[in-house]
Coordinates of C-alpha atoms and ligand atoms in Angstrom, one line a residue:
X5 CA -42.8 -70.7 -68.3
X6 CA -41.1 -72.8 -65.9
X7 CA -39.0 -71.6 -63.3
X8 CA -35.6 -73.2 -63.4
X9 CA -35.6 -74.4 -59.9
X10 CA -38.7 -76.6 -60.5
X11 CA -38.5 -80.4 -59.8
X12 CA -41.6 -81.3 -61.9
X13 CA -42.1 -80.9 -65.9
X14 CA -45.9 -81.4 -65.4
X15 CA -48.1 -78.8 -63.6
X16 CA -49.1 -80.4 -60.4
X17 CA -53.2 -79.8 -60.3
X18 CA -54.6 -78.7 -57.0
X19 CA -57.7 -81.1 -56.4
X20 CA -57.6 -83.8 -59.3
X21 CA -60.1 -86.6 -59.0
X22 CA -59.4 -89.6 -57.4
X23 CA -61.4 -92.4 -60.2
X24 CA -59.8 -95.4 -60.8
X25 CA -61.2 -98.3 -63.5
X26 CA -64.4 -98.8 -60.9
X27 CA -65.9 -95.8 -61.7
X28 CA -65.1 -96.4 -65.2
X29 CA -66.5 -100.1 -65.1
X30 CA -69.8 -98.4 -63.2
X31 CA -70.7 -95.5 -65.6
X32 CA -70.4 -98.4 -68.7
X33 CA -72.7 -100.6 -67.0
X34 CA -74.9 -97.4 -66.6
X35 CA -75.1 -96.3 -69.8
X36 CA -75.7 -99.8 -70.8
X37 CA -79.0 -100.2 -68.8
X38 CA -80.8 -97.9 -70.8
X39 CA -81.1 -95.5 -67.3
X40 CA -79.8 -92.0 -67.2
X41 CA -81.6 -90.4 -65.0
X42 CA -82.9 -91.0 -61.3
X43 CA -83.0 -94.6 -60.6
X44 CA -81.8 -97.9 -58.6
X45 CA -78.2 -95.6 -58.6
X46 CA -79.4 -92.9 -57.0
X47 CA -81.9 -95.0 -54.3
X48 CA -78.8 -97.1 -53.8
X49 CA -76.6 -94.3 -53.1
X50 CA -79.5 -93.3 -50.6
X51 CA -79.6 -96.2 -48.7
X52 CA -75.8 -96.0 -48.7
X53 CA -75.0 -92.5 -47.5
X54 CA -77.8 -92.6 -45.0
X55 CA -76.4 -96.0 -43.6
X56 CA -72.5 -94.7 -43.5
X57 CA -73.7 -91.0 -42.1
X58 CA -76.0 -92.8 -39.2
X59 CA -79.0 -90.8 -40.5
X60 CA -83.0 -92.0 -40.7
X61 CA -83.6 -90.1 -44.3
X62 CA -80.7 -89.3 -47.4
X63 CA -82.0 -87.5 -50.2
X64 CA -79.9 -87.3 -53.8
X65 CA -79.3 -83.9 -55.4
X66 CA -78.0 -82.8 -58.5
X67 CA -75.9 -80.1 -56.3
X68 CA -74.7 -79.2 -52.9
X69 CA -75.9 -76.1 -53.7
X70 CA -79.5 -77.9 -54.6
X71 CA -79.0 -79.5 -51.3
X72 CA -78.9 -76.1 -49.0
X73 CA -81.5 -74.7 -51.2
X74 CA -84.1 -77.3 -51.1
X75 CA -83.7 -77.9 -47.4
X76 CA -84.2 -74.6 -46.9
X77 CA -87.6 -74.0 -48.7
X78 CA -88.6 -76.8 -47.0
X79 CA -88.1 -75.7 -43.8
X80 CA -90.4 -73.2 -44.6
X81 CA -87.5 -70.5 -44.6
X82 CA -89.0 -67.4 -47.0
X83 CA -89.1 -63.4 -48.0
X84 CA -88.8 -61.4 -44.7
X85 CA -86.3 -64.3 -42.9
X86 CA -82.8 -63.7 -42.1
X87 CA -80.5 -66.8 -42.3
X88 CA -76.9 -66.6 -40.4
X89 CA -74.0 -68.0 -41.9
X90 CA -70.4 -67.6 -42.2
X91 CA -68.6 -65.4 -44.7
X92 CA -65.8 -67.7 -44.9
X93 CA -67.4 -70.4 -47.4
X94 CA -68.5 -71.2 -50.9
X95 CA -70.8 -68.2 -51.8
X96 CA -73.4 -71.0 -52.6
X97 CA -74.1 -71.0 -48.5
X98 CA -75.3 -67.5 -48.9
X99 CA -76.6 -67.4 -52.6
X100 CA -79.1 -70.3 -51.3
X101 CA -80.8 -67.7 -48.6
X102 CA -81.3 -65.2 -51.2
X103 CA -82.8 -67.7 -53.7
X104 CA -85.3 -68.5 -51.1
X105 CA -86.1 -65.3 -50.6
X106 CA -85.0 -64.8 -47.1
X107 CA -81.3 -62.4 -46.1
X108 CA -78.3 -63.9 -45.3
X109 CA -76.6 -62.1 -41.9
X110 CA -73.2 -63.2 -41.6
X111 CA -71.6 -63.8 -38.3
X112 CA -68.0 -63.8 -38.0
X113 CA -65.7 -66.4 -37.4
X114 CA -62.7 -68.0 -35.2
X115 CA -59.8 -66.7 -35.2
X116 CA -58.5 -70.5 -34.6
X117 CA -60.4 -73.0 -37.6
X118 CA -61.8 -69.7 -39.3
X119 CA -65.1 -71.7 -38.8
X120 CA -68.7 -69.7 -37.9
X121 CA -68.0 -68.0 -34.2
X122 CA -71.1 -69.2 -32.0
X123 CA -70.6 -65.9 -29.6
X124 CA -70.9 -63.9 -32.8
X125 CA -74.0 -66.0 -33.9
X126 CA -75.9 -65.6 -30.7
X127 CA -75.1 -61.7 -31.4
X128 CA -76.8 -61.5 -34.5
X129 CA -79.8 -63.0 -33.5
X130 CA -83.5 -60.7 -34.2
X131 CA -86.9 -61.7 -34.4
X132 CA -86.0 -62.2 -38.1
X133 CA -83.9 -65.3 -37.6
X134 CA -85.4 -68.4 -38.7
X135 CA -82.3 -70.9 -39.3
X136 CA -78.1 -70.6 -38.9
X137 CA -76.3 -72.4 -41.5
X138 CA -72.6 -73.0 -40.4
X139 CA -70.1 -74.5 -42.7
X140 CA -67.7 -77.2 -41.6
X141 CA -64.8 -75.3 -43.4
X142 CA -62.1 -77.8 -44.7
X143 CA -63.5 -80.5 -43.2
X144 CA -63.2 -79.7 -39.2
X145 CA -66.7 -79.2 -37.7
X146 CA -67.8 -76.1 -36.3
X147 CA -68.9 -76.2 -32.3
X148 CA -72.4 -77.6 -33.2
X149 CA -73.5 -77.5 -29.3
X150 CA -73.8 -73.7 -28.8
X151 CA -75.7 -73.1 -32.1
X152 CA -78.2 -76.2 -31.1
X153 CA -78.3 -73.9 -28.1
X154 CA -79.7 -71.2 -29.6
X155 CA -82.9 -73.0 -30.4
X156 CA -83.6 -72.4 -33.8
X157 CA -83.3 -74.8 -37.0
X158 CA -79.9 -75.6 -38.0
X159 CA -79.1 -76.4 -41.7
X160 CA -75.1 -77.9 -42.0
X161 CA -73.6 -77.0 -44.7
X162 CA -70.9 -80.2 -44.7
X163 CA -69.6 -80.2 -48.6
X164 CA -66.5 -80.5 -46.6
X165 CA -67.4 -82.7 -43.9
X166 CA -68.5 -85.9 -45.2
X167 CA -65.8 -88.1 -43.0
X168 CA -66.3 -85.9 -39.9
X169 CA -67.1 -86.4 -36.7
X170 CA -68.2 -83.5 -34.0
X171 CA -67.1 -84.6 -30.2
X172 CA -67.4 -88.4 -31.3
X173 CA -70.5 -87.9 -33.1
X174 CA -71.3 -88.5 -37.1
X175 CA -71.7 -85.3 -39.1
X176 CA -75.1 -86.2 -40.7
X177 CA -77.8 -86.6 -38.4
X178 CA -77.2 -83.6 -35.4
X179 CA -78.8 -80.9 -36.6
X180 CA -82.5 -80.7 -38.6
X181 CA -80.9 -80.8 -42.2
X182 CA -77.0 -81.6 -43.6
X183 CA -76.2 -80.6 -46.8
X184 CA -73.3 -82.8 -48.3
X185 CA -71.9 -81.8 -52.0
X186 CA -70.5 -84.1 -54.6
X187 CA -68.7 -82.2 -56.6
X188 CA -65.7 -83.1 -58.5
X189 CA -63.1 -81.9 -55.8
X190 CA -64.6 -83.3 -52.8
X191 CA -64.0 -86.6 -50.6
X192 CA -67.0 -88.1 -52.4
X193 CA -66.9 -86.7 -55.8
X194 CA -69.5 -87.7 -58.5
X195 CA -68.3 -84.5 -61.1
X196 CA -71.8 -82.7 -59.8
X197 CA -73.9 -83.9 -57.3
X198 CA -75.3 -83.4 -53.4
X199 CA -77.1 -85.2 -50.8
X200 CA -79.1 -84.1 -47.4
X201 CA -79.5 -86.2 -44.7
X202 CA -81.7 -85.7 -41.9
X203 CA -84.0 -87.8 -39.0
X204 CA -86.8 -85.4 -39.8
X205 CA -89.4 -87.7 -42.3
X206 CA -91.3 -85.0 -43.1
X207 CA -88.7 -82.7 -44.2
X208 CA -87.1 -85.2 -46.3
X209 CA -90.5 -86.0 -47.8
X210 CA -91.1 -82.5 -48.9
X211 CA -87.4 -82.4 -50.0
X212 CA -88.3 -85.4 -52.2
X213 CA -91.2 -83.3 -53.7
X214 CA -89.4 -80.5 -54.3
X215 CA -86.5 -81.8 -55.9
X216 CA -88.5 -83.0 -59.0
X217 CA -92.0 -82.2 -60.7
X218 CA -93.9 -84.8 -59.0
X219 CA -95.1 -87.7 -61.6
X220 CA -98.1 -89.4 -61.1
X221 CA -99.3 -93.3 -62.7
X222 CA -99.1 -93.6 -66.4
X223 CA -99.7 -90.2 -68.4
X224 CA -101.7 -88.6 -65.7
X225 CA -99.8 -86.6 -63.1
X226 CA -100.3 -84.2 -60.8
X227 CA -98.4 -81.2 -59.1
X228 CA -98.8 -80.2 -55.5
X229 CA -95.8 -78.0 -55.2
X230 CA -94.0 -75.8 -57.9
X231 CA -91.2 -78.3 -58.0
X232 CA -87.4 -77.7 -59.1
X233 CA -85.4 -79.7 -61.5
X234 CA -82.6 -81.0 -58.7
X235 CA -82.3 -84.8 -58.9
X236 CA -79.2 -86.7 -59.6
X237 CA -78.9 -89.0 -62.5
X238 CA -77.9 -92.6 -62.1
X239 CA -74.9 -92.0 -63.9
X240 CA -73.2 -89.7 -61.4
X241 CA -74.7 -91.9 -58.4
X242 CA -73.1 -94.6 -59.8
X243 CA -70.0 -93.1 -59.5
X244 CA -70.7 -91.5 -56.3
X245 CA -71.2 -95.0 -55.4
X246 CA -67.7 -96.5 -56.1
X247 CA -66.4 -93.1 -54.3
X248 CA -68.4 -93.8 -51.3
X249 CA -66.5 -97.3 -51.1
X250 CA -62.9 -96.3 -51.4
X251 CA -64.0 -93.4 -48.7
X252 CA -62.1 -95.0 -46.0
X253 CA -58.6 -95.6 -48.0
X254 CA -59.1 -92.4 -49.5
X255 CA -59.1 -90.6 -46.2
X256 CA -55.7 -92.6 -45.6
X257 CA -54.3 -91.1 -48.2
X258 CA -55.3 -87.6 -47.4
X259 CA -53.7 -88.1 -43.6
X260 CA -50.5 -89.2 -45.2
X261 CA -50.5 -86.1 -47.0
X262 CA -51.8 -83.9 -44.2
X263 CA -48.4 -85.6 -42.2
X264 CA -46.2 -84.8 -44.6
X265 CA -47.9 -80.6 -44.8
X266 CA -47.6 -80.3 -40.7
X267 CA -44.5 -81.4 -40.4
X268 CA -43.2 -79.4 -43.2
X269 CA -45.0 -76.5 -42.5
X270 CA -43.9 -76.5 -38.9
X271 CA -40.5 -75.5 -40.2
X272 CA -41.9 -72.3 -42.5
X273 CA -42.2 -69.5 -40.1
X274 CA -45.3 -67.5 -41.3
X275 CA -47.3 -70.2 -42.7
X276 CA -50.0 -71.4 -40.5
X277 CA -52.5 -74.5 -40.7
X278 CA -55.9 -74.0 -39.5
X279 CA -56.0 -75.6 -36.4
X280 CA -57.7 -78.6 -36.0
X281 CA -59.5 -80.0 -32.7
X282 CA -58.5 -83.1 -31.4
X283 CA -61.4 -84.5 -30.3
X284 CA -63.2 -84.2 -34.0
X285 CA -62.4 -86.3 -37.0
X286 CA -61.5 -83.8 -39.6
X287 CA -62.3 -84.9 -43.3
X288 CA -59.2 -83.4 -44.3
X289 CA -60.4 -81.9 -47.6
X290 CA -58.5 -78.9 -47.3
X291 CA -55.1 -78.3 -46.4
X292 CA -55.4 -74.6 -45.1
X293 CA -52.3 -72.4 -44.4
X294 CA -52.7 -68.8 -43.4
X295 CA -49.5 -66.9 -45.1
X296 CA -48.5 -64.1 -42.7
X297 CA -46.8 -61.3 -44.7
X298 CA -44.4 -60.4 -42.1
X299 CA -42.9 -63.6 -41.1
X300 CA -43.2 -64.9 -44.5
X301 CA -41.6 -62.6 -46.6
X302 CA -44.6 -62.2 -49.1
X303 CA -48.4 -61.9 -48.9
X304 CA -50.6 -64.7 -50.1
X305 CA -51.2 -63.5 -53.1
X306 CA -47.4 -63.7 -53.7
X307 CA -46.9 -67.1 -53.1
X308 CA -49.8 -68.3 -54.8
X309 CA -48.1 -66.2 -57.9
X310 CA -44.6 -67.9 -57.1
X311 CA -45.7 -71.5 -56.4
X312 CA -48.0 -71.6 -59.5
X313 CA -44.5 -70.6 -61.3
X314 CA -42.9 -73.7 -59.9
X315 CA -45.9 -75.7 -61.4
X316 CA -47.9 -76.0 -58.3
X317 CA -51.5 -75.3 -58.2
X318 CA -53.5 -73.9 -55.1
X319 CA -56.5 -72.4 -54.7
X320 CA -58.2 -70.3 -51.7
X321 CA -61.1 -71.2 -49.7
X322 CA -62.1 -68.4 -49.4
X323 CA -63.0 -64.8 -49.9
X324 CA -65.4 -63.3 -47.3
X325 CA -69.0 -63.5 -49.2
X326 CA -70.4 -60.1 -47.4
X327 CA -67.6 -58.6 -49.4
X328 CA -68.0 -59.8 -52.8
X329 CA -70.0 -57.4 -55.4
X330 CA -73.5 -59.2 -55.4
X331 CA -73.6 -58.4 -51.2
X332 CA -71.7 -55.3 -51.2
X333 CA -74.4 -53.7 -53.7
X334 CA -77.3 -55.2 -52.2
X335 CA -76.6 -55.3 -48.6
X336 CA -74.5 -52.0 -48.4
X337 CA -75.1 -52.2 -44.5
X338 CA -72.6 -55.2 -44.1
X339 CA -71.2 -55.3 -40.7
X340 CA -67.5 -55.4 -40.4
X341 CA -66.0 -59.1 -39.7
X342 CA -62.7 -58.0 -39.0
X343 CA -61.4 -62.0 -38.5
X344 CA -62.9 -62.8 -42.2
X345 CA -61.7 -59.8 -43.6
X346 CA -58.3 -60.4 -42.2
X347 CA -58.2 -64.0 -42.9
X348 CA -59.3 -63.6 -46.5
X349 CA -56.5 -62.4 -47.8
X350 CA -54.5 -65.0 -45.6
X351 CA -55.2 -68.0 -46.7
X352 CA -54.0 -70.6 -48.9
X353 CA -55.0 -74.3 -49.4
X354 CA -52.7 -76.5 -50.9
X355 CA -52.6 -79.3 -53.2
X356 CA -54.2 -82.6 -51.5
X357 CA -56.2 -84.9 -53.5
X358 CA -56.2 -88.9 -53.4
X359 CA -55.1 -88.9 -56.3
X360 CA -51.9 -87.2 -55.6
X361 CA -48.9 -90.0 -54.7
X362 CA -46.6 -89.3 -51.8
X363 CA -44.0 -87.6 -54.3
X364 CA -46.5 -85.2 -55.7
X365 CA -46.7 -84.0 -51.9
X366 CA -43.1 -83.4 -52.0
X367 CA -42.8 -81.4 -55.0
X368 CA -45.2 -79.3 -53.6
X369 CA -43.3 -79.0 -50.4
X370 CA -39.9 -78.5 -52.1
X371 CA -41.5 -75.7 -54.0
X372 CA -43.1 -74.3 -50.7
X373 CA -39.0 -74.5 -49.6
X374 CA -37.9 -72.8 -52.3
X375 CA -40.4 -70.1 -52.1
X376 CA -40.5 -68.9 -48.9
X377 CA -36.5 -69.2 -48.3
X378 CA -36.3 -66.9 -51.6
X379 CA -39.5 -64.9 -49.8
X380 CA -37.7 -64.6 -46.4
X381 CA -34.2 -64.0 -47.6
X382 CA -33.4 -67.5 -45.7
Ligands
PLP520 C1 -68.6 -74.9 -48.4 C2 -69.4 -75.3 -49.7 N1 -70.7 -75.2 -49.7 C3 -71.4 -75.5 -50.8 C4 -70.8 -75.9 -51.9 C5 -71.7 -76.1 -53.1 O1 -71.6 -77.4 -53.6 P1 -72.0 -77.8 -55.1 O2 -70.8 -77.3 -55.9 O3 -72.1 -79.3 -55.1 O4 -73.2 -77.1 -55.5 C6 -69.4 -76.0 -52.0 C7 -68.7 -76.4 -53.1 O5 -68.8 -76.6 -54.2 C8 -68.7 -75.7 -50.8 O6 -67.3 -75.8 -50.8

């Protein structure tokens, strides 16, 4: 039930999608072409990430997740490989590792942006270690320099990151594979979808094979490589496609909301944004407070509880992976990452879509007032 004290009669959804009658127009003309699956939509949305990401090769997913995967059987990662990521992330960066075969070693993070820590990469380097996959959490990339100074292949994981930049440089085309995801919530979202984009031709040739059992002229065909099923259909490129447009006005959007958040926030003892470096472009996907318990008044937990009550949704991004069932059971060795662990149960992202309007944004921040003043006694 609604609390009293709520300003909206409608629950206010945490990441609705932004598609407006373009989308709607595109998917029509879709259907009507007699092409569903992989086609001109999906080459076109190629040539178009590639182009607005500054890199040589794009390559269309059905998933993110495909993305990480794929680029990481292609760069030959396999049983007996360790992989180092962050525990701070979609467990999709770890699941990958496992599914091709190799462990996933997670590396602590920053106390700061909660993204991958490179001093605690460069620790948990062995023999073992064929590849680091960092995340670019919420849409600020991780420091990129000291992992590419560690010599070994780097895989981005940038479902977050597809407007940033790292020290005036596109996220896209730095490290030997990134991994973008096109999924409903994110800055480009299809419903499902990913892309990777790379300079490397050979890599994203062998991606290409192994996205789709390789077809051949007429009835014959041929396979070279056991294949996976992972391509994207011309019906979510084509709305991938209008997404990729509006990018740019989209991202206005979000850093009017992200305005309105700081300065709001700034006023809330106990509630913390991640911090974000000035000298990247953050994609602002994720409007990330930590809630400290005892200048807040409540845990996180609590105020996810309270603001849901007020009709606000959130969400958290995200539970340490080395900690959830699946890796506590089969990697009982875990290390402890005491800045994961603790920021786990910290943090909170709030509402921020394009599709949200200005006033949205305040109803979420009244509601934010209401709670912690009742939370703090205030
Ligand atoms: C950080 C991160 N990595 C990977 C993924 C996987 O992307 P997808 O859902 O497109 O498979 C997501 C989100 O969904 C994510 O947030």
């Amino acid at each position: 039930m609604p609390r009293l004290s709520s300003t909206r009669s409608t629950f206010l959804s945490f990441q609705p999608p932004a598609i407006g009658e373009e989308e709607i127009a595109a998917v029509a003309e879709t259907l009507r072409s007699g092409w569903l699956t992989s086609g001109p939509n999906a080459e076109e949305l190629e040539r178009r990430f590639a182009e607005y990401v500054g890199a040589r090769h794009a390559v269309a997913l059905a998933s993110g997740t495909a993305a990480l995967h794929l680029s990481l059987v292609a760069a030959g990662i396999g049983p007996g490989d360790e992989v180092i990521t962050t525990p701070i992330t979609w467990p999709a960066s770890a699941n990958v590792v496992v599914h091709a075969g190799a462990r996933p070693v997670f590396a602590d993070v920053r106390e700061s942006d909660l993204n991958i820590d490179p001093d605690a990469v460069a620790a948990a380097v062995t023999p073992r270690t064929k590849a680091i996959l960092p995340v670019h959490l919420a849409g600020q990339p991780c420091d990129l320099d000291p992992l590419h100074a560690l010599g070994l292949p780097v895989i981005e994981d940038a479902a977050h990151a597809t407007e940033s930049t790292y020290r005036g440089r596109k996220i896209g085309a730095l490290s030997l594979a990134t991994c973008f995801s096109l999924y409903a919530t994110k800055n480009v979202a299809a419903g499902e979808g990913g892309m990777v984009t790379t300079d490397d031709g050979e890599l994203a040739a062998a991606i290409r094979n192994l996205r789709l059992m390789r077809r051949g002229e007429g009835s014959l065909y041929d396979v070279t490589v056991a294949g996976f099923k992972a391509n994207l259909s011309d019906v979510l490129a084509a709305v991938a496609l209008c997404q990729l447009e509006k990018v740019e006005e989209h991202a206005e959007i979000r850093r009017r909301h992200v305005a309105a958040y700081d300065a709001a926030v700034a006023e809330l003892p106990g509630l913390e944004p991640l911090v974000r470096d000035p000298r990247d472009v953050h994609a602002l996907h994720l409007y990330v407070v930590r809630v400290k318990a005892a200048e807040a008044g409540a845990d996180r937990d609590d105020y996810q509880r309270a603001l849901r009550e007020e009709l606000i949704g959130t969400s958290i991004h995200f539970l340490p992976v080395h900690r959830l069932t699946y890796y506590r059971e089969r990697y009982p060795d875990q290390p402890s990452l005491p800045v994961a662990e603790r920021a786990g149960a910290e943090v909170l992202s709030l509402p921020l879509s394009p599709a949200h309007s200005a006033a949205d944004v305040e109803d979420a921040i009244d509601a934010l007032r209401r709670v912690h003043a009742r939370f703090t006694g205030r």
